[in-house]
Tab-separated table of C-alpha atoms in Angstrom:
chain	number	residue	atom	x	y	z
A	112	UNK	CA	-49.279	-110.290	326.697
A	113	UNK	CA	-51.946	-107.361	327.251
A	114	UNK	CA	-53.873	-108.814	329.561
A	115	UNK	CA	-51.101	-110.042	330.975
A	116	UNK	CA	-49.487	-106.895	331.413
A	117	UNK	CA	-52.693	-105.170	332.440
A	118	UNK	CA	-53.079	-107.914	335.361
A	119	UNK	CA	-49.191	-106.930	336.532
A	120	UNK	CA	-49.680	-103.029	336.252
A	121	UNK	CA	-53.056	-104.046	338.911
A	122	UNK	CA	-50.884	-105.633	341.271
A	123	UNK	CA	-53.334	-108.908	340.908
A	124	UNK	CA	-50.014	-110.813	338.574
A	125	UNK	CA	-46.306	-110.995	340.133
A	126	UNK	CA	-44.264	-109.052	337.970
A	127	UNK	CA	-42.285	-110.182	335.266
A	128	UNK	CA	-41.747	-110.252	331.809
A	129	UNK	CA	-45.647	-109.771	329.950
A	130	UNK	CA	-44.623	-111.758	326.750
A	131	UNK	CA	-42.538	-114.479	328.629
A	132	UNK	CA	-45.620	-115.195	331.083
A	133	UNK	CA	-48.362	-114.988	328.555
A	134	UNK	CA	-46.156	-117.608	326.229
A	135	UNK	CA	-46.144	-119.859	329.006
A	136	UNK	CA	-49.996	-119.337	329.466
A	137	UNK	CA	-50.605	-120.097	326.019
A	138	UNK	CA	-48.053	-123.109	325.799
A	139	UNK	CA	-49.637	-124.717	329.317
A	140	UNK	CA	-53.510	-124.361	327.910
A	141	UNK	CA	-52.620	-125.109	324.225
A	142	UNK	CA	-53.992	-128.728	324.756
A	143	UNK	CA	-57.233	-127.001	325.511
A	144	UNK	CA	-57.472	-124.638	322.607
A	145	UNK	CA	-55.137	-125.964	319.491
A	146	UNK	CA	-57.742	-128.166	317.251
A	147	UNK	CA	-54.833	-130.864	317.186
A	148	UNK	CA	-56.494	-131.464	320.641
A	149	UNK	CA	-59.640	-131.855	319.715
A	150	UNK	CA	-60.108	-135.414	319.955
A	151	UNK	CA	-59.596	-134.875	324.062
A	152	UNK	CA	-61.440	-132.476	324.381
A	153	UNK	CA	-64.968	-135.334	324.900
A	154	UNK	CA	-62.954	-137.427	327.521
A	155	UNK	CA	-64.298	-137.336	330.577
A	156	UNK	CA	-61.082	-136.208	332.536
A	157	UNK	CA	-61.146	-132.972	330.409
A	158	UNK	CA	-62.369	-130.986	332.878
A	159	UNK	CA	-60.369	-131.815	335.901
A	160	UNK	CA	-57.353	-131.698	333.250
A	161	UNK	CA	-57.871	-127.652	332.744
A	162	UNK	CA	-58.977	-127.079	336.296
A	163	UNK	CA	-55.490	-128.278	337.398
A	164	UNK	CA	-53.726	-126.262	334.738
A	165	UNK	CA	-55.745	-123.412	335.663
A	166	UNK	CA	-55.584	-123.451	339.109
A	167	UNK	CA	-51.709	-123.698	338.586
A	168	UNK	CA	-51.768	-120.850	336.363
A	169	UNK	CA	-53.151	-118.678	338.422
A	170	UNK	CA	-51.348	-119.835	342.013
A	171	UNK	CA	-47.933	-119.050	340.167
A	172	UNK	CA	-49.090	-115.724	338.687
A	173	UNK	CA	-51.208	-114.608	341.190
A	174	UNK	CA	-48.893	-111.374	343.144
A	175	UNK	CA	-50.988	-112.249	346.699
């Protein structure tokens, strides 16, 4: 929620709720990072997988 909240104060995130958008961060990558995963994380797909959840990300929170 810090960085989250640091990005909004910079003008480079919309603004909104810090703890609501970095929840949704974490809940959208969480197949990237929770060890549960882990098993997908060799596929070959993986990688095209996070870009497109990244690339969301950061065209929904970007302010510009």
């Amino acid at each position: 929620a810090a960085i989250v909240a640091d990005g909004m104060a910079r003008g480079e995130f919309a603004p909104g709720d810090p703890a609501m958008v970095a929840r949704g961060v974490w809940d959208a990558t969480t197949r990237f990072h929770h060890p549960g995963h882990a098993g997908e994380w060799a596929a070959e797909s993986v990688s095209q997988s996070f870009d497109a959840v990244w690339n969301l990300l950061l065209l929904g929170l970007s302010a510009r």
